Short mmCIF file of C-alpha atoms and ligand atoms in Angstrom, two decimals:
data_model
loop_
_atom_site.label_atom_id
_atom_site.label_comp_id
_atom_site.label_asym_id
_atom_site.label_seq_id
_atom_site.Cartn_x
_atom_site.Cartn_y
_atom_site.Cartn_z
CA MET A 126 77.11 153.63 114.76
CA GLY A 127 78.86 151.30 117.16
CA LEU A 128 75.94 151.28 119.50
CA LEU A 129 73.39 150.60 116.80
CA SER A 130 75.29 147.71 115.31
CA ASP A 131 75.81 146.33 118.79
CA ILE A 132 72.09 146.37 119.32
CA TYR A 133 71.61 144.83 115.92
CA ASN A 134 74.02 142.03 116.66
CA THR A 135 72.47 141.26 120.02
CA VAL A 136 68.97 141.21 118.61
CA ALA A 137 69.98 139.24 115.54
CA LYS A 138 71.69 136.64 117.66
CA PHE A 139 68.54 136.27 119.68
CA PHE A 140 66.58 135.53 116.54
CA ARG A 141 68.90 132.89 115.18
CA PRO A 142 70.04 130.80 118.07
CA GLN A 143 70.57 127.71 115.91
CA GLU A 144 72.93 129.22 113.43
CA GLU A 145 75.98 129.02 115.64
CA GLN A 146 75.52 125.48 116.86
CA GLY A 147 73.42 124.09 114.06
CA ASP A 148 76.08 122.86 111.66
CA ALA A 149 76.07 119.49 113.35
CA SER A 150 72.60 118.27 112.47
CA LYS A 151 72.89 118.62 108.72
CA SER A 152 76.45 117.43 108.30
CA VAL A 153 75.83 114.46 110.57
CA ALA A 154 72.88 113.52 108.39
CA THR A 155 74.86 113.97 105.17
CA ASN A 156 77.74 111.89 106.43
CA ARG A 157 75.60 109.11 107.81
CA LEU A 158 73.65 109.04 104.59
CA LYS A 159 76.74 108.85 102.39
CA LEU A 160 77.93 105.90 104.41
CA VAL A 161 74.72 103.97 104.37
CA LEU A 162 74.27 104.58 100.65
CA MET A 163 77.75 103.31 100.02
CA GLN A 164 76.80 100.10 101.77
CA ASP A 165 73.46 99.96 99.96
CA ARG A 166 75.03 100.52 96.55
CA THR A 167 78.02 98.26 96.72
CA ASN A 168 77.77 94.55 96.93
CA LEU A 169 79.37 94.61 100.33
CA THR A 170 76.74 92.46 101.93
CA PRO A 171 77.29 91.32 105.49
CA LYS A 172 78.39 87.98 104.03
CA ILE A 173 81.09 89.55 101.90
CA LEU A 174 82.23 91.74 104.77
CA GLU A 175 82.53 88.59 106.82
CA GLN A 176 84.66 86.98 104.13
CA MET A 177 86.83 90.08 103.94
CA ARG A 178 87.22 89.98 107.68
CA GLY A 179 88.34 86.36 107.52
CA GLU A 180 90.93 87.03 104.85
CA LEU A 181 92.28 90.02 106.73
CA ILE A 182 92.63 87.89 109.82
CA ASP A 183 94.59 85.31 107.82
CA LEU A 184 96.85 87.96 106.41
CA LEU A 185 97.56 89.79 109.63
CA SER A 186 97.96 86.60 111.61
CA ARG A 187 101.19 85.93 109.76
CA TYR A 188 102.71 88.89 111.53
CA VAL A 189 100.87 89.33 114.76
CA GLU A 190 98.83 87.27 117.15
CA LEU A 191 95.32 88.68 117.16
CA ASP A 192 92.28 88.40 119.31
CA LYS A 193 90.02 87.21 116.50
CA GLU A 194 86.87 87.33 118.57
CA LEU A 195 87.14 91.02 119.23
CA LEU A 196 88.11 92.08 115.75
CA GLU A 197 85.75 94.59 114.19
CA LEU A 198 85.33 95.74 110.63
CA ASN A 199 83.19 98.83 109.97
CA PHE A 200 82.64 101.73 107.63
CA GLU A 201 83.37 105.12 109.06
CA GLN A 202 83.38 108.61 107.74
CA GLU A 203 86.65 110.46 107.94
CA GLY A 204 86.21 113.98 106.71
CA ASN A 205 85.13 113.66 103.13
CA GLN A 206 86.19 110.07 102.75
CA VAL A 207 84.68 106.81 103.64
CA ALA A 208 87.13 104.62 105.48
CA LEU A 209 86.99 100.97 106.18
CA MET A 210 87.95 100.68 109.84
CA LEU A 211 89.45 97.48 111.03
CA SER A 212 89.89 97.34 114.73
CA ILE A 213 92.06 94.51 115.93
CA PRO A 214 93.10 93.80 119.47
CA VAL A 215 96.73 92.71 119.17
CA ILE A 216 97.87 90.12 121.66
CA ARG A 217 101.52 90.16 120.66
CA ALA A 218 103.75 90.69 117.67
CA LYS A 219 105.34 87.57 116.25
CA ASP A 220 109.10 87.23 116.08
CA GLU A 221 111.00 86.93 112.84
CA GLU A 222 111.18 83.17 112.86
CA GLU A 223 107.48 82.81 113.30
CA ILE A 224 106.78 85.29 110.55
CA GLU A 225 109.09 83.50 108.16
CA ALA A 226 107.50 80.17 108.94
CA ALA A 227 104.05 81.62 108.39
CA LEU A 228 105.05 83.20 105.07
CA LYS A 229 106.61 79.96 103.91
CA ALA A 230 103.52 77.99 104.78
CA GLU A 231 101.45 80.54 102.91
CA ALA A 232 103.66 80.36 99.81
CA GLU A 233 103.35 76.59 99.77
CA LYS A 234 99.62 76.85 100.07
CA LEU A 235 99.52 79.25 97.13
CA GLU A 236 101.65 76.99 94.98
CA GLN A 237 99.34 74.11 95.70
CA LYS A 238 96.37 76.24 94.82
CA ALA A 239 97.94 77.36 91.55
CA GLU A 240 98.54 73.76 90.57
CA ASN A 241 94.94 72.89 91.30
CA MET A 242 93.77 75.89 89.33
CA GLU A 243 95.80 74.92 86.30
CA GLU A 244 94.16 71.54 86.29
CA ALA A 245 90.73 73.05 86.59
CA LEU A 246 91.25 75.85 84.10
CA PRO A 247 93.28 74.66 81.15
CA GLU A 248 93.09 78.03 79.37
CA GLY A 249 94.64 79.63 82.36
CA GLU A 250 92.20 82.48 82.57
CA ASN A 251 92.74 85.07 85.22
CA SER A 252 89.16 85.04 86.24
CA ASP A 253 89.43 86.14 89.78
CA ILE A 254 90.99 89.50 89.28
CA CYS A 255 88.16 91.86 89.86
CA GLU A 256 88.29 95.49 89.00
CA GLU A 257 86.71 97.90 91.37
CA ASP A 258 85.51 101.08 89.80
CA SER A 259 87.17 103.39 92.19
CA SER A 260 85.92 106.83 91.44
CA ASP A 261 86.33 107.79 95.04
CA GLU A 262 89.52 106.68 96.53
CA GLN A 263 89.22 105.03 99.83
CA ASP A 264 91.48 104.65 102.76
CA MET A 265 91.96 101.50 104.53
CA VAL A 266 92.92 102.31 108.04
CA CYS A 267 93.68 99.57 110.38
CA GLU A 268 94.40 99.99 114.01
CA SER A 269 94.27 98.15 117.23
CA SER A 270 91.41 99.06 119.43
CA GLY A 271 93.54 99.65 122.44
CA SER A 272 93.00 98.68 125.99
CA ASP A 273 89.25 99.00 126.42
CA ASN A 274 88.60 95.94 124.31
CA THR A 275 91.21 93.64 125.64
CA ALA A 276 90.72 94.72 129.19
CA MET A 277 87.30 93.20 129.16
CA SER A 278 86.87 90.81 132.02
CA THR A 279 87.29 87.23 131.00
CA PRO A 280 85.45 84.46 132.76
CA GLU A 281 87.40 82.86 135.60
CA GLY A 282 89.46 79.82 134.81
CA MET A 283 90.10 80.81 131.22
CA THR A 284 93.68 81.29 130.33
CA SER A 285 93.93 84.62 128.76
CA ASN A 286 96.72 86.57 127.27
CA ASN A 287 95.24 89.85 128.22
CA ASN A 288 98.16 91.97 128.94
CA GLN A 289 97.54 95.67 128.77
CA GLU A 290 100.98 96.63 127.57
CA GLU A 291 101.07 94.18 124.75
CA SER A 292 97.58 94.82 123.61
CA GLN A 293 98.15 98.46 122.95
CA LYS A 294 100.50 98.00 120.06
CA GLU A 295 99.13 99.53 116.95
CA ILE A 296 99.28 98.42 113.41
CA GLN A 297 98.49 101.10 110.96
CA PHE A 298 98.65 101.01 107.25
CA GLU A 299 97.13 103.34 104.75
CA GLU A 300 96.50 102.69 101.14
CA GLN A 301 95.53 105.48 98.80
CA GLY A 302 93.68 104.65 95.60
CA SER A 303 94.91 101.70 93.64
CA MET B 699 49.90 109.80 68.49
CA ALA B 700 52.00 108.19 71.16
CA GLY B 701 52.03 110.11 74.39
CA ARG B 702 54.65 110.01 77.14
CA VAL B 703 54.17 107.65 80.06
CA ILE B 704 55.70 108.97 83.27
CA VAL B 705 55.67 107.16 86.61
CA ILE B 706 55.82 109.21 89.82
CA THR B 707 57.55 107.13 92.44
CA SER B 708 59.56 107.41 95.66
CA GLY B 709 60.15 104.30 97.72
CA LYS B 710 59.10 105.94 100.94
CA GLY B 711 55.46 106.73 101.58
CA GLY B 712 54.09 110.15 102.41
CA VAL B 713 56.72 112.18 100.58
CA GLY B 714 54.31 113.67 98.05
CA LYS B 715 53.84 111.29 95.09
CA THR B 716 50.09 111.71 94.96
CA THR B 717 50.28 115.47 95.50
CA THR B 718 52.86 115.67 92.72
CA SER B 719 50.81 113.51 90.34
CA ALA B 720 47.69 115.61 90.85
CA ASN B 721 49.52 118.90 90.41
CA ILE B 722 51.66 118.02 87.42
CA GLY B 723 48.67 116.39 85.74
CA THR B 724 46.52 119.45 86.30
CA ALA B 725 49.25 121.82 85.14
CA LEU B 726 49.87 119.88 81.92
CA ALA B 727 46.15 119.71 81.22
CA LYS B 728 45.82 123.46 81.79
CA ALA B 729 48.63 123.97 79.30
CA GLY B 730 46.39 122.29 76.73
CA TYR B 731 47.69 118.72 76.75
CA LYS B 732 45.54 115.64 77.07
CA VAL B 733 46.43 113.89 80.30
CA VAL B 734 45.36 110.69 82.04
CA LEU B 735 46.29 110.10 85.66
CA ILE B 736 46.39 106.49 86.85
CA ASP B 737 46.22 105.75 90.56
CA THR B 738 48.00 102.43 91.09
CA ASP B 739 47.97 102.56 94.87
CA LEU B 740 45.49 99.71 95.27
CA GLY B 741 43.67 99.75 98.58
CA LEU B 742 44.98 103.23 99.42
CA ARG B 743 43.39 105.33 96.76
CA ASN B 744 43.86 109.08 97.22
CA LEU B 745 44.33 110.74 93.89
CA ASP B 746 40.54 111.05 93.46
CA LEU B 747 40.38 113.03 96.72
CA LEU B 748 43.15 115.42 95.75
CA LEU B 749 41.36 116.14 92.48
CA GLY B 750 37.95 116.39 94.14
CA LEU B 751 36.63 113.53 92.02
CA GLU B 752 35.85 111.00 94.73
CA ASN B 753 32.09 111.16 94.18
CA ARG B 754 32.34 110.46 90.49
CA ILE B 755 34.22 107.18 90.59
CA VAL B 756 32.06 104.37 89.28
CA TYR B 757 34.61 101.95 87.87
CA THR B 758 38.21 101.40 88.86
CA ILE B 759 41.32 99.97 87.25
CA VAL B 760 40.46 96.55 88.66
CA ASP B 761 37.06 96.68 86.95
CA VAL B 762 38.85 97.36 83.68
CA ILE B 763 41.27 94.49 84.18
CA GLU B 764 38.55 92.09 85.19
CA GLU B 765 36.53 93.24 82.20
CA ARG B 766 33.54 94.54 84.08
CA CYS B 767 33.76 97.71 82.01
CA LYS B 768 35.57 99.27 79.08
CA LEU B 769 38.67 101.33 79.73
CA ARG B 770 36.89 104.37 78.35
CA GLN B 771 34.05 103.98 80.84
CA ALA B 772 36.42 103.96 83.80
CA LEU B 773 38.05 107.26 82.91
CA VAL B 774 36.60 110.09 85.02
CA LYS B 775 36.85 113.56 83.53
CA ASP B 776 38.00 116.43 85.70
CA LYS B 777 35.34 118.95 86.67
CA LYS B 778 37.13 121.98 85.33
CA ASN B 779 39.40 120.65 82.69
CA PRO B 780 38.12 118.20 80.09
CA ASN B 781 41.74 117.52 79.07
CA LEU B 782 42.34 115.73 82.35
CA SER B 783 40.96 112.37 83.35
CA LEU B 784 41.55 109.88 86.11
CA LEU B 785 41.67 106.12 86.21
CA ALA B 786 41.07 105.40 89.89
CA ALA B 787 42.54 102.64 92.01
CA ALA B 788 40.25 100.10 93.60
CA GLN B 789 39.79 100.74 97.26
CA THR B 790 38.68 97.34 98.41
CA ARG B 791 40.49 94.77 96.33
CA ASP B 792 43.67 93.08 97.35
CA LYS B 793 46.89 94.05 95.68
CA SER B 794 47.33 90.86 93.71
CA ALA B 795 44.34 91.86 91.55
CA VAL B 796 46.67 93.54 89.07
CA ASN B 797 49.88 92.47 87.37
CA ALA B 798 52.59 94.32 85.47
CA GLU B 799 51.52 93.11 82.02
CA GLN B 800 47.98 94.27 82.51
CA LEU B 801 49.13 97.70 83.58
CA LYS B 802 51.48 97.98 80.65
CA GLU B 803 48.63 97.13 78.31
CA ILE B 804 46.47 99.85 79.83
CA CYS B 805 49.28 102.42 79.50
CA ASP B 806 49.92 101.40 75.90
CA THR B 807 46.27 101.87 75.05
CA LEU B 808 45.96 105.19 76.88
CA LYS B 809 49.06 106.73 75.37
CA GLU B 810 47.54 106.36 71.92
CA GLU B 811 44.91 108.95 72.73
CA ASN B 812 46.73 111.15 75.20
CA ASP B 813 49.79 113.36 75.37
CA PHE B 814 50.64 112.25 78.87
CA VAL B 815 49.90 109.22 81.00
CA LEU B 816 51.00 109.90 84.58
CA ILE B 817 51.17 106.98 87.00
CA ASP B 818 50.89 107.56 90.74
CA CYS B 819 52.97 104.76 92.23
CA PRO B 820 52.42 103.16 95.64
CA ALA B 821 55.19 103.25 98.24
CA GLY B 822 57.63 100.37 98.47
CA ILE B 823 59.74 98.43 96.00
CA GLU B 824 57.60 95.37 95.59
CA GLN B 825 54.86 94.28 93.20
CA GLY B 826 52.98 97.57 93.36
CA PHE B 827 56.11 99.40 92.24
CA GLN B 828 56.85 96.87 89.52
CA ASN B 829 53.29 97.20 88.22
CA ALA B 830 53.36 100.99 88.21
CA VAL B 831 56.68 101.13 86.38
CA ALA B 832 55.83 98.48 83.79
CA GLY B 833 54.25 100.77 81.20
CA ALA B 834 56.42 103.84 81.82
CA THR B 835 59.39 105.13 79.86
CA GLU B 836 60.14 108.05 82.16
CA ALA B 837 60.17 108.47 85.92
CA ILE B 838 60.02 111.25 88.46
CA VAL B 839 61.52 110.25 91.79
CA VAL B 840 60.02 112.23 94.64
CA THR B 841 61.94 112.71 97.86
CA THR B 842 62.11 115.09 100.79
CA PRO B 843 65.43 116.32 102.22
CA GLU B 844 65.32 113.68 104.97
CA MET B 845 67.71 110.80 105.37
CA SER B 846 65.21 107.97 105.20
CA ALA B 847 63.43 109.40 102.15
CA ILE B 848 66.74 109.96 100.37
CA ARG B 849 67.93 106.47 101.13
CA ASP B 850 64.73 105.00 99.71
CA ALA B 851 64.98 107.27 96.68
CA ASP B 852 68.47 105.88 96.09
CA ARG B 853 67.07 102.35 96.11
CA ILE B 854 64.41 103.36 93.61
CA ILE B 855 66.96 105.05 91.36
CA GLY B 856 68.99 101.84 91.41
CA LEU B 857 65.95 99.83 90.37
CA LEU B 858 65.01 102.32 87.64
CA GLU B 859 68.53 102.26 86.26
CA ALA B 860 68.23 98.53 85.83
CA LYS B 861 65.04 98.88 83.79
CA GLU B 862 65.66 99.10 80.08
CA GLU B 863 62.29 100.65 79.31
CA ILE B 864 62.95 103.63 81.58
CA LYS B 865 64.79 106.09 79.36
CA SER B 866 65.08 108.94 81.84
CA TYR B 867 64.47 109.67 85.48
CA LYS B 868 64.55 112.95 87.33
CA LEU B 869 64.46 114.03 90.93
CA LEU B 870 61.74 116.13 92.52
CA LEU B 871 62.65 117.49 95.92
CA ASN B 872 59.55 118.18 97.97
CA ARG B 873 58.84 119.89 101.29
CA VAL B 874 61.95 122.02 101.22
CA ARG B 875 62.18 124.46 104.12
CA PRO B 876 64.64 127.25 103.42
CA SER B 877 64.71 128.36 107.05
CA LEU B 878 65.91 124.91 108.13
CA ILE B 879 68.49 124.77 105.37
CA LYS B 880 69.74 128.17 106.44
CA SER B 881 70.21 127.08 110.02
CA ASN B 882 72.05 123.99 108.71
CA ASP B 883 69.41 121.66 110.07
CA MET B 884 68.22 120.43 106.70
CA MET B 885 70.17 119.15 103.76
CA SER B 886 70.29 121.65 100.96
CA VAL B 887 69.12 121.01 97.43
CA ASP B 888 72.75 120.74 96.33
CA ASP B 889 73.50 118.20 99.05
CA VAL B 890 70.65 115.96 97.97
CA VAL B 891 71.42 116.25 94.27
CA GLU B 892 75.07 115.47 94.92
CA ILE B 893 74.30 112.46 97.07
CA LEU B 894 71.79 110.96 94.66
CA SER B 895 73.58 112.20 91.52
CA CYS B 896 70.31 112.48 89.67
CA PRO B 897 69.17 115.45 87.54
CA LEU B 898 66.66 117.73 89.19
CA ILE B 899 63.24 118.50 87.73
CA GLY B 900 61.76 120.49 90.57
CA ILE B 901 62.03 121.94 94.05
CA ILE B 902 58.74 122.26 95.91
CA PRO B 903 58.67 124.26 99.13
CA GLU B 904 56.86 123.13 102.24
CA ASP B 905 53.53 124.92 101.92
CA THR B 906 50.55 124.74 104.26
CA GLY B 907 48.47 125.71 101.25
CA ILE B 908 48.86 122.09 100.11
CA ILE B 909 46.83 120.94 103.07
CA THR B 910 44.01 123.39 102.40
CA SER B 911 44.08 122.57 98.71
CA THR B 912 43.73 118.89 99.57
CA ASN B 913 40.82 119.73 101.84
CA LYS B 914 39.09 121.48 98.97
CA GLY B 915 39.95 118.84 96.43
CA GLU B 916 41.70 121.32 94.23
CA PRO B 917 45.38 121.03 93.33
CA ILE B 918 47.51 123.94 94.41
CA VAL B 919 48.66 124.68 90.83
CA ASN B 920 45.26 126.33 90.41
CA ASP B 921 46.22 128.88 93.05
CA GLU B 922 48.12 131.58 91.21
CA ASP B 923 49.59 133.02 94.40
CA ALA B 924 50.86 129.91 96.14
CA LEU B 925 54.60 129.33 95.96
CA ALA B 926 54.18 125.55 95.77
CA GLY B 927 51.70 126.06 92.94
CA LYS B 928 54.25 128.09 91.02
CA ALA B 929 56.91 125.47 91.68
CA TYR B 930 54.65 122.74 90.26
CA ARG B 931 53.79 124.84 87.23
CA ASN B 932 57.52 125.17 86.62
CA VAL B 933 57.92 121.39 86.83
CA ALA B 934 55.25 120.99 84.17
CA GLN B 935 57.08 123.45 81.93
CA ARG B 936 60.33 121.56 82.39
CA ILE B 937 58.56 118.33 81.45
CA LEU B 938 57.52 120.12 78.27
CA GLY B 939 61.16 120.82 77.56
CA GLU B 940 61.34 124.45 78.57
CA GLU B 941 64.23 125.76 80.56
CA VAL B 942 62.84 127.39 83.67
CA PRO B 943 65.12 128.59 86.44
CA PHE B 944 64.52 127.06 89.86
CA LEU B 945 62.59 129.22 92.30
CA ASP B 946 64.58 131.18 94.78
CA LEU B 947 63.01 129.95 97.99
CA ASP B 948 65.33 132.04 100.02
CA GLU B 949 63.27 135.18 100.25
CA PRO B 950 62.84 136.09 103.88
CA LYS B 951 59.25 135.79 104.95
CA GLY B 952 57.40 135.81 108.22
CA PHE B 953 57.61 138.04 111.20
CA MET B 954 61.07 137.17 112.49
CA ALA B 955 62.67 137.42 109.08
CA LYS B 956 61.08 140.79 108.50
CA ILE B 957 62.46 142.16 111.74
CA LYS B 958 65.88 140.76 110.94
CA ASN B 959 65.66 142.26 107.50
CA ALA B 960 64.66 145.64 108.85
CA PHE B 961 67.62 145.59 111.20
CA ALA B 962 69.92 144.62 108.39
CA LYS B 963 68.72 147.59 106.35
CA LEU B 964 69.09 149.88 109.32
CA LYS B 965 72.61 148.64 109.81
CA ALA B 966 73.44 149.17 106.19
CA LYS B 967 72.28 152.76 106.39
CA VAL B 968 74.20 153.61 109.52
N1 ADP C 1449 55.15 120.58 99.74
C1 ADP C 1449 54.33 120.18 100.73
N2 ADP C 1449 54.02 121.04 101.76
C2 ADP C 1449 53.20 120.64 102.75
N3 ADP C 1449 52.60 119.45 102.83
C3 ADP C 1449 52.86 118.55 101.85
C4 ADP C 1449 53.73 118.86 100.75
N4 ADP C 1449 53.78 117.78 99.94
C5 ADP C 1449 52.99 116.84 100.50
N5 ADP C 1449 52.43 117.29 101.64
C6 ADP C 1449 51.52 116.53 102.53
O1 ADP C 1449 52.16 115.29 102.85
C7 ADP C 1449 51.22 114.26 102.93
C8 ADP C 1449 51.61 113.10 102.02
O2 ADP C 1449 51.53 113.49 100.68
P1 ADP C 1449 51.13 112.48 99.54
O3 ADP C 1449 51.16 113.21 98.25
O4 ADP C 1449 49.86 111.75 99.88
O5 ADP C 1449 52.37 111.46 99.62
P2 ADP C 1449 52.53 110.00 98.97
O6 ADP C 1449 51.58 109.89 97.82
O7 ADP C 1449 53.97 109.96 98.55
O8 ADP C 1449 52.24 109.03 100.05
C9 ADP C 1449 49.88 114.86 102.56
O9 ADP C 1449 49.18 115.12 103.75
C10 ADP C 1449 50.24 116.14 101.86
O10 ADP C 1449 49.26 117.13 102.05
MG1 MG C 1450 50.05 108.35 97.49
#
């Protein structure tokens, strides 16, 4: 019995060489497809992604000094979930004083904006709260891209803050659902 | 009588719209229903070839629209089945010869005297698609289990959803190869249905018989033995509202599978 099933197994393996290694092709296709359809279906046009990128830069800049040129925002598949990957080369973290100053400036800006809004919208409608239908919950993962980005050679004569140690700090925040 | 007007569409070209139109049309006609097939693929007419009617075309849809003939005159009856007729596309005219309103008018007229009006849609999402969809209230979206075809099908489904006149749309998955699905090199039926979240109306296997049937100008539904023919007959039955289980395409066939099967049996005995 042992011998026969050994023979069987050897022969069977010969006839299905793909089965062991083949999982990749299909699941790669499924994952890539899910991603691209998500982009196709949502209104996340390149323009809106660009706007999102800009706002994220504004937000994060209150706390850290970023290399805005090298910042990347992409969709990626993480297991079963689609994640929005923001890769930001961090130049340095800001100190408390700087952060406070930045937050204060931001608060003032908001106040100003609110005043302007009130003038423009006497009924005081909350028109810019938009509800995402979030049937799938999505992560937002945000991390610095590490040394390979910031270690890129910069043209001579340019002052650059590229310091390996500093650039490897990571910011990571995760947000589940809403 | 007001018949049903169904558009067969896909986004991507070459996935089997024309093959599907010819086969479903033939199957419905064989089941006793009056069917008109309209080829709206202007400049790339093929449906006449698949039905073996290419030598009988005198007038085309453009002749009807430009009033060179009556609609009735342009309908070509099938050789075998008088229930089935074809309104052919023009082969030479440019695509702007037809607009959506004109096509809708033709569909509205034809559905008065027929049980089914099936529209073979051109590839793409532009004017040709808009024209083909204009008179329809139902759609069959054809795709294969390949990424690009599925992506285009998703676009089409989005466009169909936005059309008020389209009351229902279903997915037809063509050229399925069980051996590839088994080796995890092709997306399975479940994968595709899940990704597109669209109800399924048929699964058609890859079948070389489709090539020979095209050569002969005779739809494969006429071949009682062909698996693809059976699958298309099942689609026709589902269109008629019957509940037909999906074919099990998983039966091992071919030389290798037989050997494997024999070994499996041997092993089971030991
Ligand atoms: N299930 C199938 N098995 C094998 N060949 C097929 C199958 N379905 C379609 N084909 C072939 O694919 C080609 C394109 O089919 P066609 O119906 O003309 O596509 P479309 O109308 O969407 O462009 C044809 O050569 C046809 O014979
Ligand atoms: Mg075609």
